[in-house]
CSV table of C-alpha atoms and ligand atoms in Angstrom, one decimal:
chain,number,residue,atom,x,y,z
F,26,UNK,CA,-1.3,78.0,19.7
F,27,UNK,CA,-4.5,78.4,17.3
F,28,UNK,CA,-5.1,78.4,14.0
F,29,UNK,CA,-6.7,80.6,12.4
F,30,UNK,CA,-8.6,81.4,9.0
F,31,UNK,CA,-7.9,84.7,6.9
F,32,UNK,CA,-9.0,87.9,8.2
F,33,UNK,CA,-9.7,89.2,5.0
F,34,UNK,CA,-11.6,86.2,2.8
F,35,UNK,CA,-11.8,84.0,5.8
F,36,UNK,CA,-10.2,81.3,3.9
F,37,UNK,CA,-8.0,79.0,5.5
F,38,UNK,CA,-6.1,77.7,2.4
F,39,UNK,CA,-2.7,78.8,2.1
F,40,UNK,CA,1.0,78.4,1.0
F,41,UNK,CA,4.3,79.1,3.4
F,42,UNK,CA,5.4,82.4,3.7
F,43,UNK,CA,8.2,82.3,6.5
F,44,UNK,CA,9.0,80.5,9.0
F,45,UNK,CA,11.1,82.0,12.1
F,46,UNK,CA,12.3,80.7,15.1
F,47,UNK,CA,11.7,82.8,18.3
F,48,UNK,CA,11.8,82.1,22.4
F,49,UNK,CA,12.7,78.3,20.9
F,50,UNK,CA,9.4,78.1,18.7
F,51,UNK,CA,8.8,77.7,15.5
F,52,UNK,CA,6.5,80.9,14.0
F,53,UNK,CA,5.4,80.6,10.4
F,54,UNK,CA,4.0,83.4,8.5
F,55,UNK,CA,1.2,82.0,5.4
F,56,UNK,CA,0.2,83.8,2.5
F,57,UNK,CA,-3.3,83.1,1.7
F,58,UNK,CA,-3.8,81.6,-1.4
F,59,UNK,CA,-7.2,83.5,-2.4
F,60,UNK,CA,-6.1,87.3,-1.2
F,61,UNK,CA,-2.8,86.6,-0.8
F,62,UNK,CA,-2.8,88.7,2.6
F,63,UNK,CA,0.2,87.7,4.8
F,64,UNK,CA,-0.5,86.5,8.5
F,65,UNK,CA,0.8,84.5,11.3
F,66,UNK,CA,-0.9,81.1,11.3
F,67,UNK,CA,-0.6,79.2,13.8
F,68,UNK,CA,-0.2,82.0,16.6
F,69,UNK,CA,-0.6,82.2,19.9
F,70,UNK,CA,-4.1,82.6,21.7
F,71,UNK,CA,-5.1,85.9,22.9
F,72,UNK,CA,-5.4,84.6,26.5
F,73,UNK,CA,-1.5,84.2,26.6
F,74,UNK,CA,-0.1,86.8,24.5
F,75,UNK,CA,0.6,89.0,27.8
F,76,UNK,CA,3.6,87.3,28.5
F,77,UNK,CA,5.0,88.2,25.5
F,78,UNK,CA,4.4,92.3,26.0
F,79,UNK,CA,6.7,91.9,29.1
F,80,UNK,CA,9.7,94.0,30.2
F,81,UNK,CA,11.5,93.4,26.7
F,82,UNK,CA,8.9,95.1,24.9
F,83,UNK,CA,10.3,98.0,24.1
F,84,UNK,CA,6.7,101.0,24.0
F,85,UNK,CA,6.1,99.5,27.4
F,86,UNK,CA,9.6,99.9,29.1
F,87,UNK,CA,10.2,102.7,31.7
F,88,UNK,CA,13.5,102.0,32.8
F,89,UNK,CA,16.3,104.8,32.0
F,90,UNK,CA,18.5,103.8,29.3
F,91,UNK,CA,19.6,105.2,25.9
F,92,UNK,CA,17.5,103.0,23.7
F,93,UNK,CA,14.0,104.0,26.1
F,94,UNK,CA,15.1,107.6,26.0
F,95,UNK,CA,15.6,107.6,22.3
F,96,UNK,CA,12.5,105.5,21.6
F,97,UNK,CA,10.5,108.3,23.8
F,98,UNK,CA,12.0,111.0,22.0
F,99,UNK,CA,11.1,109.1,18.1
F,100,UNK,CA,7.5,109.1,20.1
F,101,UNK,CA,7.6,112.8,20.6
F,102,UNK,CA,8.5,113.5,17.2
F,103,UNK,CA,6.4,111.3,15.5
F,104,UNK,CA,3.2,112.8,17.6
F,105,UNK,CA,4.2,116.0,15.2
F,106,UNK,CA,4.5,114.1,12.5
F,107,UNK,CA,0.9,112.8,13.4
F,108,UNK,CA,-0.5,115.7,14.5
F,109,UNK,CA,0.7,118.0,11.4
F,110,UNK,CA,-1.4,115.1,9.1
F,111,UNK,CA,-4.5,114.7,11.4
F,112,UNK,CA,-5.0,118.9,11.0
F,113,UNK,CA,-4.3,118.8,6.8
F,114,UNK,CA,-8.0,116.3,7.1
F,115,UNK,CA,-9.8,117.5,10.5
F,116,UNK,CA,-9.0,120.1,13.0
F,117,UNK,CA,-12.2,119.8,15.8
F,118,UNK,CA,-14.6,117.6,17.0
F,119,UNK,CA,-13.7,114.3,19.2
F,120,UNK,CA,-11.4,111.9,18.4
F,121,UNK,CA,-10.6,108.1,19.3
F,122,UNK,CA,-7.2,106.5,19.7
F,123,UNK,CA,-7.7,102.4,19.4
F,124,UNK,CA,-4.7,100.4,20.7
F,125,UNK,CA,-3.8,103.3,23.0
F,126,UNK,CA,-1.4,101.6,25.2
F,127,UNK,CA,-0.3,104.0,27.7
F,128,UNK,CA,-2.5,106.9,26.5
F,129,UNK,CA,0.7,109.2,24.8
F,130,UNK,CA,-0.7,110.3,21.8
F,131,UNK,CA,-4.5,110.3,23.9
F,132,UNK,CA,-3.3,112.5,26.7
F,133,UNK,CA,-0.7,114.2,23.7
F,134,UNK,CA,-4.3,115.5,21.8
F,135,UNK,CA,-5.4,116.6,24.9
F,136,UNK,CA,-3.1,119.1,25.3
F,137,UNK,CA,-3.7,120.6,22.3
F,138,UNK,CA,-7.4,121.0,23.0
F,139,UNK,CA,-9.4,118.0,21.3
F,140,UNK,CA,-11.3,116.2,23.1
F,141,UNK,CA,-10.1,113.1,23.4
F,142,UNK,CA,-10.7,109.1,24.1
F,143,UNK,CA,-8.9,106.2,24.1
F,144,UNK,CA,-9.3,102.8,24.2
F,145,UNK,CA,-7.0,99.3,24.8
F,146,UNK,CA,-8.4,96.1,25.0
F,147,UNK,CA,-4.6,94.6,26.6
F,148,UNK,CA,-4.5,98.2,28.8
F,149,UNK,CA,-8.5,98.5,29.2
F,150,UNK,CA,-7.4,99.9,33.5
F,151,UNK,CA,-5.8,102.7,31.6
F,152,UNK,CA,-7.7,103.5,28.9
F,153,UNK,CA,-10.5,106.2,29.2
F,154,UNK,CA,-13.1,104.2,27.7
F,155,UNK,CA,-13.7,100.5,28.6
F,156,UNK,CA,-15.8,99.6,25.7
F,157,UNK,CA,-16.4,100.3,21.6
F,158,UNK,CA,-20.0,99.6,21.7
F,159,UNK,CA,-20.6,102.0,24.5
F,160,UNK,CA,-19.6,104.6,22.4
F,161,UNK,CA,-22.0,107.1,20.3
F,162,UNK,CA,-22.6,106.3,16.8
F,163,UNK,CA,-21.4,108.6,14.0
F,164,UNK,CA,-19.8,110.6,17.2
F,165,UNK,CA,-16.1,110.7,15.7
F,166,UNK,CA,-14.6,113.2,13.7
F,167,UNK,CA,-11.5,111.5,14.1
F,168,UNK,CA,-10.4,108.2,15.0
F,169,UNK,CA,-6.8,106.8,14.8
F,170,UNK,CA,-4.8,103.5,14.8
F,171,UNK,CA,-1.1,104.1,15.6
F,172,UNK,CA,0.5,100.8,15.0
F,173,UNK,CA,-2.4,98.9,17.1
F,174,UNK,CA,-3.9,97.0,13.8
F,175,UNK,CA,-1.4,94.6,13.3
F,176,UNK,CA,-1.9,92.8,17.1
F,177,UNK,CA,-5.8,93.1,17.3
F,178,UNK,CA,-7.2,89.3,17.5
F,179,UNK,CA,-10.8,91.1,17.3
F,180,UNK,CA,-9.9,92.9,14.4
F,181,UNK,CA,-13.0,92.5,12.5
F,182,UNK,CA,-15.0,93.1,15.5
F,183,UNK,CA,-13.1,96.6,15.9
F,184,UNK,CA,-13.7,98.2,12.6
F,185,UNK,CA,-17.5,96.7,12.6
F,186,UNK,CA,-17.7,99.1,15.7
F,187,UNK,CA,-15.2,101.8,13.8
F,188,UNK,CA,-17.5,101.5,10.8
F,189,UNK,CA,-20.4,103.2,13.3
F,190,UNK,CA,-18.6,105.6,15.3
F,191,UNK,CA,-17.0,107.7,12.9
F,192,UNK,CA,-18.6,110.4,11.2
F,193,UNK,CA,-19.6,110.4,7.9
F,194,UNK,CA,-17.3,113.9,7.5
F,195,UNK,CA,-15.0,112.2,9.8
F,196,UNK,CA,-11.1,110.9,8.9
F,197,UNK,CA,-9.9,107.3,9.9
F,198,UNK,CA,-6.0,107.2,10.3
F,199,UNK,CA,-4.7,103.8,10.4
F,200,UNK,CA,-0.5,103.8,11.0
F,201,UNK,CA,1.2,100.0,10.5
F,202,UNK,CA,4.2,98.5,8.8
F,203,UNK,CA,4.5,98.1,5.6
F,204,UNK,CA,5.2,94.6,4.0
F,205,UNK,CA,6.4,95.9,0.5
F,206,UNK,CA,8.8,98.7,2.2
F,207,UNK,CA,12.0,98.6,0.3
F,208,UNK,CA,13.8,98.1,3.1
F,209,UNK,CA,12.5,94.1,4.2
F,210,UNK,CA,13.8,92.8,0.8
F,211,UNK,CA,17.5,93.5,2.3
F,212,UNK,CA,16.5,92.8,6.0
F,213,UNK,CA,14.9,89.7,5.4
F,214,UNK,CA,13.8,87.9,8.6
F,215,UNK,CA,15.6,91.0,10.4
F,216,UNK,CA,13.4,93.0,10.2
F,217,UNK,CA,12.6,94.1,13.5
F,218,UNK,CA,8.3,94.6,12.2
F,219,UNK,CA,7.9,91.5,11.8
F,220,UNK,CA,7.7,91.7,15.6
F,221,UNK,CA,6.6,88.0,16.1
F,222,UNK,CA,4.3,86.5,17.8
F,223,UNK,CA,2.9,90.1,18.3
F,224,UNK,CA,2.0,91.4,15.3
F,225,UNK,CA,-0.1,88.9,13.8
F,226,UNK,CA,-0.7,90.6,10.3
F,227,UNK,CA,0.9,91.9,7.5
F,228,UNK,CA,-0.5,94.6,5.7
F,229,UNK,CA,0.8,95.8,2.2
F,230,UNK,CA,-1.4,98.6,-0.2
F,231,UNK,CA,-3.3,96.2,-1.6
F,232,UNK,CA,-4.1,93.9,1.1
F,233,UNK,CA,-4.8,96.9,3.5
F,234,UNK,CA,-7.6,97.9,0.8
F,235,UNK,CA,-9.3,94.8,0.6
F,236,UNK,CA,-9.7,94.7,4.0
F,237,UNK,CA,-11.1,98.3,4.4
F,238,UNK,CA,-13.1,98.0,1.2
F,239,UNK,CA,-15.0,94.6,3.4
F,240,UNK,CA,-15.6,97.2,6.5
F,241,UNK,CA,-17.1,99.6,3.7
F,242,UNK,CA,-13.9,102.2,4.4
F,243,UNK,CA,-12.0,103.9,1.6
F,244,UNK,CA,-8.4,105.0,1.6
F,245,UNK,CA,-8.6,108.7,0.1
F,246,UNK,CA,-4.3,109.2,0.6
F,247,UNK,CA,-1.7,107.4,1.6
F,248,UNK,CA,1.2,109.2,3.9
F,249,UNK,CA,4.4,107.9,5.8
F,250,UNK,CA,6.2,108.0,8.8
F,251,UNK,CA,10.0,108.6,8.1
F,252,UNK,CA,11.3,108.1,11.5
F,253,UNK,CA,9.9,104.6,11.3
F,254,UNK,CA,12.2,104.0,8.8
F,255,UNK,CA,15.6,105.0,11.2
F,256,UNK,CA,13.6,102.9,13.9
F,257,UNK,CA,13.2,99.5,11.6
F,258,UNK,CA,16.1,99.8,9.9
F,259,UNK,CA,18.5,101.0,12.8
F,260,UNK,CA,17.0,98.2,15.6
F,261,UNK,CA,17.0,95.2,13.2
F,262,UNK,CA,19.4,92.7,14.4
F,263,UNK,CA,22.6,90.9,12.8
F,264,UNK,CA,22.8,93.8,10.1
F,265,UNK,CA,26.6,95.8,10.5
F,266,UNK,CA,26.3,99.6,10.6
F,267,UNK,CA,27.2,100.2,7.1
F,268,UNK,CA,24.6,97.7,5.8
F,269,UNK,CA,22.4,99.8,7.8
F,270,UNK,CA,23.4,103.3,6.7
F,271,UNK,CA,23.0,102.1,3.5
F,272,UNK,CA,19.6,100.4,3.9
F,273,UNK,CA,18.4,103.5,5.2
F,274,UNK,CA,19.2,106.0,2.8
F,275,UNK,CA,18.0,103.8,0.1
F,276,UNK,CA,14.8,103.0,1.8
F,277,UNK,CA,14.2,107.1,2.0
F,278,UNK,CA,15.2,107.7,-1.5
F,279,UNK,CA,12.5,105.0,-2.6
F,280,UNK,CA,9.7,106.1,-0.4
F,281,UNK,CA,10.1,109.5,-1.7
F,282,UNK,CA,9.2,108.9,-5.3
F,283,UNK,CA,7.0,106.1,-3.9
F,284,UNK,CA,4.8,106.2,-0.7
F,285,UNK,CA,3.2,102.2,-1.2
F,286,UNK,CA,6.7,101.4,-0.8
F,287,UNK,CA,7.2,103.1,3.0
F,288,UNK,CA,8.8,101.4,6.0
F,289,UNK,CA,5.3,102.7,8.0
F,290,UNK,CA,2.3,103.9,5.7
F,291,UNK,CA,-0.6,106.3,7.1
F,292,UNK,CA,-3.6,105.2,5.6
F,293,UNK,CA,-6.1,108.0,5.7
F,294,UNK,CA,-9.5,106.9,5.4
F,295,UNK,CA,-13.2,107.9,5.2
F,296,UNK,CA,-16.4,105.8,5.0
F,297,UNK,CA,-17.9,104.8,1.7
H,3,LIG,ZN1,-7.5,85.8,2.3
C-alpha cells in the first residue's frame, strides 16, 4: 500500500471519508480537506493492482453466463449512446480512446469509419498505440475516456499529454461515476462504483472541474449515461429487489430534472 497526496491540490491533509473492508483489508476513502475531492488513500501500488483485474472483474470476463452476456449487451447499447453524443460535437477527423481495455468502443469507431487509436497502459499488447507522447500534437479531433479516469495512477501525466494532442476544435469526452448520483445516498457502501481498490478517485461536478480547469480543459456540457444507472443500481450487493426497483426509478426521475446528479456523467470538454 502507498500513500498518496491529492490529485487535484496535491495536498496531503485530509479527514475520513469511508472506510470499507474488502479481500480482508481495510480501504479508506479521505476527503481532502483543501478541495474536498474524494480518493482512496492509502491504495495499493500500481505494480500490484493486476491481481485485482483478475477473472472477477467483470469488463474483462469472457466466459458465457447471463451476467457477461448482459454486461456485453449494456456495452453495445451504451456504444450508441456514446456514439449518438460524440456526432452532436464532432463527426470526422481521428480520435483517441484512453483506458481502452480490450479495444470495443476502438474497434466499435472503426466500423463506422473514424479513424481510430487506442491506448491502455494495464492492456498496452492490445492497444494500437504503445505510447501518449509518441503521438502528434494538436492531432485529435476527438479523444475519449470511458470509465478509465477513475483507475489512472498517472493521471496527471495523461491529461498533460491529453492537454497536447487534442485539437484546439477538438471535443474531450470523459465518462466516470458520479459521487453525488442520487442513488449512493440509499446504497451507501453498496454501491457497486465505488469499485475498490480499483477505482482510486471520486469525481463529483465540482471536483471534476477543478481538476480539468488545472490541465487548462473546460467542461462546455454535461450528459449521462442511463444504462449506468440499471447497472449500479441493479449489481449493488445486500439491496432486495424492491429497494432496487425503487432506487432506480427514483434515481431516473432525479437525473432528468438534474444531470450533476447522474449515476455516470459525460463530461464534454474543450481546451481553454
Ligand atoms: Zn485536494
Amino acid at each position: 500500500m502507498e500513500n498518496t497526496n491529492c490529485i487535484i491540490c496535491n495536498n496531503n491533509k485530509f479527514n475520513l471519508y469511508a472506510t470499507f473492508n474488502i479481500y480482508n483489508k481495510k480501504f479508506t476513502l479521505v476527503d481532502c480537506l483543501e478541495c474536498r475531492f474524494i480518493y482512496l488513500n492509502p491504495r495499493i501500488k500500481e505494480i500490484d493492482i493486476s491481481k485485482f483485474y483478475g477473472n472477477n472483474y467483470q469488463p474483462f470476463q469472457n466466459k458465457i453466463s447471463f451476467t457477461n452476456i448482459l454486461y456485453s449487451l449494456f456495452r453495445k447499447i451504451n456504444f450508441l449512446f456514446k456514439y449518438r453524443i460524440i456526432n452532436k460535437y464532432v463527426n470526422e477527423g481521428k480520435t483517441l480512446d484512453i483506458g481502452s481495455g480490450d479495444n470495443f468502443f476502438s474497434n466499435s469507431m472503426k466500423s463506422k469509419g473514424w479513424k481510430s487509436y487506442s491506448y491502455d497502459k494495464f492492456y498496452n499488447s492490445i492497444s494500437n498505440t504503445k505510447s501518449l507522447s509518441s503521438l502528434n500534437s494538436n492531432s485529435f479531433k476527438c479523444i475519449t475516456l470511458w470509465h478509465s479516469i477513475e483507475h489512472m495512477y498517472d493521471i496527471n501525466d495523461v491529461f498533460k499529454n491529453i492537454n497536447n494532442l487534442l485539437n484546439e476544435d477538438g471535443y474531450l469526452f470523459i465518462a466516470c461515476p458520479n459521487l453525488n448520483s442520487s442513488e449512493v445516498d440509499i446504497l451507501n457502501e453498496n454501491w457497486i462504483a465505488y469499485d475498490i481498490p480499483r477505482h482510486l478517485y471520486h469525481f463529483s461536478f465540482k471536483t471534476m472541474d477543478k481538476f480539468l480547469r488545472k490541465h487548462n480543459i473546460k467542461i462546455v456540457d454535461i450528459r449521462n449515461l442511463k444504462m449506468d444507472t440499471l447497472y449500479n443500481v441493479f449489481m449493488s450487493k445486500n439491496i432486495n429487489i424492491l429497494k432496487k426497483i425503487y432506487v432506480y426509478l427514483r434515481s431516473m426521475l432525479i437525473q432528468f430534472f438534474d444531470k450533476k446528479k447522474s449515476s455516470t456523467i459525460i463530461y464534454v470538454c474543450k481546451l481553454k
